[in-house]
Amino acid sequence: VQHPVESGGGLAQAGGSLTLSCTASRLALDDFALAWFRQTPKNNREEVACISFTGTTTHYRDSVKGRFTISRDNAKNTLSLQMDRLKPEDTATYYCAAVARSECKTTIQGLHVMTAWGPGTQVTVSS
């Protein structure tokens, strides 16, 4: 099963910014709605943001609303996550995923991941 590959993580100070990128060499991301997830050693993987198949609708978990921005570039087959005003609680491994084309129209909840999980990219925010 194909999986996207994430990049762009690193160490940031609280209040800082990072931009994550996701691409797939053998998977056409424009066939899917797309999403970012994150996971810490203590918590289950959780949805962070999603963008609809058409790119016209985005949804975010409450804790990142107003700070994170998800975007897609179908011509480049990429997905991005701009993370501003970072907080220590944003520390996690971040993963991108293709989800069912019909999803992320009204909610970020209940996304059905259609691809295998990639290696993720680690984001660490210091206080």
XYZ file of N, CA and C in Angstrom:
381
model
N 0.853 -1.181 0.000
C 0.000 0.000 0.000
C 0.889 1.231 0.000
N 0.571 2.184 -0.843
C 1.378 3.385 -0.930
C 1.194 4.246 0.314
N 2.231 5.018 0.639
C 2.092 5.961 1.719
C 2.801 7.256 1.373
N 2.259 8.395 1.846
C 2.927 9.679 1.644
C 4.169 9.765 2.520
N 4.987 10.760 2.246
C 6.199 10.991 3.033
C 6.185 12.426 3.540
N 6.394 12.561 4.841
C 6.351 13.863 5.482
C 7.754 14.441 5.666
N 7.829 15.762 5.712
C 9.091 16.444 5.991
C 8.806 17.815 6.595
N 9.856 18.446 7.108
C 9.720 19.809 7.593
C 9.660 19.958 9.096
N 9.633 18.853 9.816
C 9.604 18.956 11.265
C 10.937 19.439 11.811
N 10.970 19.647 13.109
C 12.194 20.107 13.748
C 11.908 20.675 15.112
N 12.858 21.436 15.603
C 12.757 22.052 16.931
C 12.384 23.518 16.769
N 11.392 23.963 17.518
C 10.980 25.355 17.497
C 10.717 25.824 18.913
N 10.841 27.106 19.105
C 10.487 27.684 20.396
C 9.001 28.000 20.424
N 8.440 28.029 21.599
C 7.043 28.421 21.732
C 6.836 29.784 21.093
N 5.769 29.902 20.316
C 5.507 31.133 19.593
C 6.079 31.148 18.188
N 6.919 30.182 17.884
C 7.553 30.111 16.584
C 6.685 29.419 15.544
N 7.294 29.158 14.389
C 6.572 28.575 13.261
C 7.370 27.449 12.616
N 6.655 26.529 12.047
C 7.223 25.482 11.205
C 6.252 25.211 10.074
N 6.790 24.749 8.949
C 5.938 24.347 7.829
C 6.233 22.897 7.487
N 5.220 22.066 7.552
C 5.355 20.662 7.200
C 4.912 20.450 5.761
N 5.555 19.505 5.112
C 5.197 19.165 3.739
C 4.980 17.665 3.631
N 4.191 17.298 2.649
C 3.874 15.892 2.422
C 3.801 15.681 0.918
N 4.426 14.627 0.464
C 4.363 14.304 -0.952
C 4.304 12.796 -1.118
N 3.970 12.362 -2.318
C 3.894 10.931 -2.599
C 4.349 10.709 -4.030
N 5.353 9.888 -4.189
C 5.931 9.711 -5.521
C 5.085 8.815 -6.411
N 4.355 7.878 -5.808
C 3.583 6.932 -6.618
C 2.120 6.909 -6.217
N 1.639 8.033 -5.688
C 0.252 8.137 -5.273
C -0.270 9.500 -5.690
N -1.374 9.526 -6.415
C -1.954 10.790 -6.856
C -2.814 11.362 -5.735
N -2.264 12.322 -5.012
C -2.984 12.885 -3.881
C -4.256 13.598 -4.296
N -4.324 14.024 -5.548
C -5.520 14.758 -5.968
C -6.733 13.851 -6.163
N -6.572 12.562 -5.915
C -7.714 11.650 -5.934
C -8.430 11.580 -4.583
N -7.885 12.276 -3.594
C -8.366 12.112 -2.226
C -8.591 13.447 -1.530
N -9.393 13.416 -0.447
C -9.286 14.445 0.571
C -8.008 14.110 1.353
N -7.425 15.106 2.015
C -6.141 14.908 2.690
C -6.203 15.413 4.119
N -5.337 14.877 4.943
C -5.376 15.262 6.355
C -4.005 15.147 6.997
N -3.814 15.906 8.058
C -2.665 15.787 8.944
C -3.149 15.204 10.269
N -2.357 14.284 10.793
C -2.590 13.695 12.101
C -1.332 13.900 12.935
N -1.447 13.691 14.233
C -0.264 13.710 15.089
C -0.428 12.696 16.207
N 0.720 12.279 16.741
C 0.705 11.281 17.812
C 1.874 11.526 18.745
N 1.616 11.395 20.038
C 2.667 11.428 21.047
C 2.764 10.036 21.661
N 3.851 9.753 22.377
C 3.983 8.423 22.992
C 2.849 8.106 23.962
N 2.232 9.134 24.535
C 1.187 8.893 25.528
C -0.216 8.853 24.924
N -0.369 9.398 23.739
C -1.717 9.556 23.201
C -1.914 8.791 21.905
N -3.174 8.517 21.597
C -3.504 7.938 20.304
C -3.304 8.966 19.206
N -3.204 8.476 17.994
C -3.093 9.383 16.866
C -4.383 10.195 16.759
N -4.246 11.490 16.541
C -5.428 12.350 16.473
C -5.394 13.205 15.219
N -6.590 13.537 14.757
C -6.694 14.415 13.590
C -6.295 15.835 13.967
N -5.565 16.477 13.094
C -5.156 17.860 13.316
C -5.879 18.795 12.354
N -5.858 18.454 11.072
C -6.478 19.294 10.053
C -6.791 18.437 8.839
N -7.807 18.844 8.105
C -8.106 18.150 6.850
C -8.523 19.168 5.803
N -8.384 18.761 4.552
C -8.783 19.605 3.434
C -9.538 18.737 2.446
N -10.620 19.261 1.936
C -11.480 18.471 1.079
C -10.819 18.159 -0.262
N -11.436 17.224 -0.967
C -10.970 16.809 -2.282
C -10.842 18.009 -3.223
N -11.785 18.927 -3.167
C -11.764 20.097 -4.041
C -10.840 21.196 -3.533
N -10.417 21.066 -2.267
C -9.570 22.099 -1.692
C -10.328 23.314 -1.184
N -11.635 23.286 -1.262
C -12.425 24.452 -0.895
C -12.838 24.459 0.573
N -12.709 23.329 1.243
C -13.139 23.232 2.642
C -12.006 22.704 3.500
N -11.806 23.329 4.651
C -10.812 22.868 5.618
C -11.461 22.787 6.997
N -10.952 21.877 7.803
C -11.415 21.747 9.188
C -10.214 21.496 10.082
N -10.306 21.950 11.319
C -9.196 21.833 12.266
C -9.708 21.364 13.622
N -8.821 20.688 14.357
C -9.198 20.413 15.738
C -9.157 21.723 16.501
N -9.953 21.824 17.535
C -10.119 23.101 18.225
C -8.804 23.687 18.720
N -7.895 22.850 19.174
C -6.666 23.352 19.792
C -5.709 24.011 18.812
N -5.923 23.837 17.512
C -5.009 24.442 16.535
C -5.701 25.490 15.670
N -6.993 25.673 15.860
C -7.724 26.653 15.050
C -7.119 28.040 15.225
N -6.935 28.732 14.105
C -6.363 30.071 14.138
C -4.847 30.096 14.174
N -4.223 28.919 14.357
C -2.753 28.858 14.403
C -2.176 28.033 13.253
N -2.897 26.998 12.830
C -2.424 26.117 11.764
C -3.243 26.347 10.502
N -2.590 26.180 9.339
C -3.271 26.308 8.057
C -2.866 25.161 7.155
N -3.843 24.411 6.695
C -3.597 23.296 5.787
C -3.858 23.773 4.360
N -3.022 23.313 3.437
C -3.220 23.676 2.036
C -2.714 22.538 1.160
N -3.185 22.522 -0.076
C -2.762 21.483 -1.015
C -2.413 22.114 -2.352
N -1.467 21.488 -3.053
C -1.088 21.913 -4.390
C -1.150 20.674 -5.270
N -2.251 20.501 -5.956
C -2.431 19.281 -6.740
C -1.443 19.210 -7.902
N -1.057 20.332 -8.436
C -0.097 20.329 -9.548
C 1.249 19.758 -9.111
N 1.603 20.000 -7.838
C 2.870 19.507 -7.308
C 2.694 18.223 -6.510
N 1.433 17.765 -6.388
C 1.136 16.557 -5.621
C 1.633 16.674 -4.180
N 1.356 17.801 -3.561
C 1.844 18.043 -2.205
C 0.744 18.556 -1.289
N 0.964 18.344 -0.012
C 0.108 18.837 1.053
C 1.003 19.559 2.045
N 0.527 20.662 2.578
C 1.332 21.431 3.529
C 0.544 21.721 4.795
N 1.294 22.001 5.859
C 0.686 22.441 7.112
C 1.554 23.557 7.666
N 1.051 24.774 7.607
C 1.739 25.916 8.186
C 1.333 26.011 9.648
N 2.316 25.937 10.535
C 2.042 25.943 11.967
C 2.651 27.201 12.571
N 1.824 28.090 13.053
C 2.258 29.344 13.670
C 1.882 29.353 15.144
N 2.515 30.239 15.891
C 2.263 30.392 17.338
C 2.282 29.016 18.012
N 3.331 28.291 17.741
C 3.453 26.941 18.267
C 3.476 26.930 19.790
N 2.939 25.849 20.348
C 2.897 25.650 21.794
C 3.591 24.339 22.133
N 4.115 24.204 23.350
C 4.751 22.942 23.739
C 3.825 21.739 23.554
N 2.529 21.923 23.735
C 1.603 20.801 23.566
C 1.409 20.391 22.106
N 1.997 21.134 21.169
C 1.986 20.710 19.769
C 3.084 19.686 19.485
N 3.960 19.457 20.448
C 5.024 18.473 20.284
C 4.446 17.099 20.000
N 4.846 16.509 18.872
C 4.312 15.216 18.448
C 4.993 14.806 17.153
N 4.737 13.581 16.747
C 5.097 13.154 15.404
C 3.892 13.401 14.510
N 4.112 14.085 13.419
C 3.032 14.473 12.512
C 3.044 13.591 11.273
N 1.856 13.174 10.870
C 1.678 12.295 9.721
C 0.653 12.907 8.773
N 0.866 12.717 7.481
C -0.178 13.079 6.530
C -0.813 11.799 5.994
N -2.000 11.933 5.494
C -2.719 10.779 4.985
C -3.736 11.204 3.950
N -3.964 10.313 3.011
C -5.087 10.484 2.090
C -6.308 9.857 2.753
N -7.412 10.554 2.696
C -8.655 10.036 3.265
C -9.699 9.969 2.165
N -10.824 9.356 2.479
C -11.862 9.160 1.464
C -12.263 10.479 0.820
N -12.483 10.433 -0.458
C -12.745 11.654 -1.228
C -13.966 12.404 -0.717
N -14.937 11.698 -0.181
C -16.180 12.319 0.262
C -16.076 12.981 1.624
N -14.951 12.841 2.300
C -14.829 13.318 3.681
C -14.233 14.712 3.777
N -14.225 15.220 4.994
C -13.760 16.574 5.297
C -14.639 17.632 4.624
N -15.909 17.333 4.473
C -16.815 18.354 3.933
C -17.485 19.139 5.049
N -17.812 18.444 6.145
C -18.511 19.116 7.236
C -17.802 18.978 8.572
N -16.845 18.066 8.684
C -16.211 17.824 9.967
C -14.853 17.170 9.775
N -14.024 17.294 10.802
C -12.737 16.598 10.783
C -12.867 15.232 11.443
N -13.980 14.947 12.065
C -14.157 13.703 12.792
C -14.409 12.508 11.869
N -13.953 11.334 12.314
C -14.284 10.095 11.630
C -13.665 9.900 10.267
N -12.483 10.457 10.052
C -11.837 10.302 8.751
C -11.399 8.861 8.530
N -11.583 8.387 7.297
C -11.170 7.032 6.933
C -9.878 7.139 6.130
N -8.784 6.719 6.744
C -7.479 6.808 6.108
C -7.343 5.743 5.034
N -6.938 6.176 3.855
C -6.890 5.294 2.698
C -5.481 4.826 2.361
N -4.481 5.328 3.069
C -3.097 4.985 2.756
C -2.396 4.441 3.992
N -1.302 3.749 3.782
C -0.481 3.313 4.910
C 0.170 4.538 5.543
N 0.524 4.409 6.795
C 1.191 5.508 7.485
C 2.651 5.590 7.062
N 3.107 6.804 6.788
C 4.505 7.038 6.486
C 5.322 7.134 7.763
N 6.569 7.544 7.651
C 7.433 7.627 8.825
C 7.093 8.784 9.755
N 6.362 9.775 9.260
C 6.048 10.948 10.070
C 7.236 11.889 10.167
N 6.988 13.046 10.722
C 8.044 14.023 10.959
C 7.866 14.589 12.365
N 8.958 14.623 13.120
C 8.893 15.006 14.526
C 8.891 16.519 14.673
N 7.964 17.021 15.449
C 7.904 18.432 15.805
C 8.088 18.528 17.317
N 9.064 19.313 17.728
C 9.327 19.518 19.146
C 9.309 21.008 19.436
N 8.450 21.415 20.353
C 8.312 22.824 20.701
C 8.764 23.009 22.140
N 9.767 23.855 22.314
C 10.294 24.108 23.656
C 9.642 25.343 24.253
N 9.504 25.338 25.557
C 8.852 26.465 26.237
C 9.844 27.556 26.585
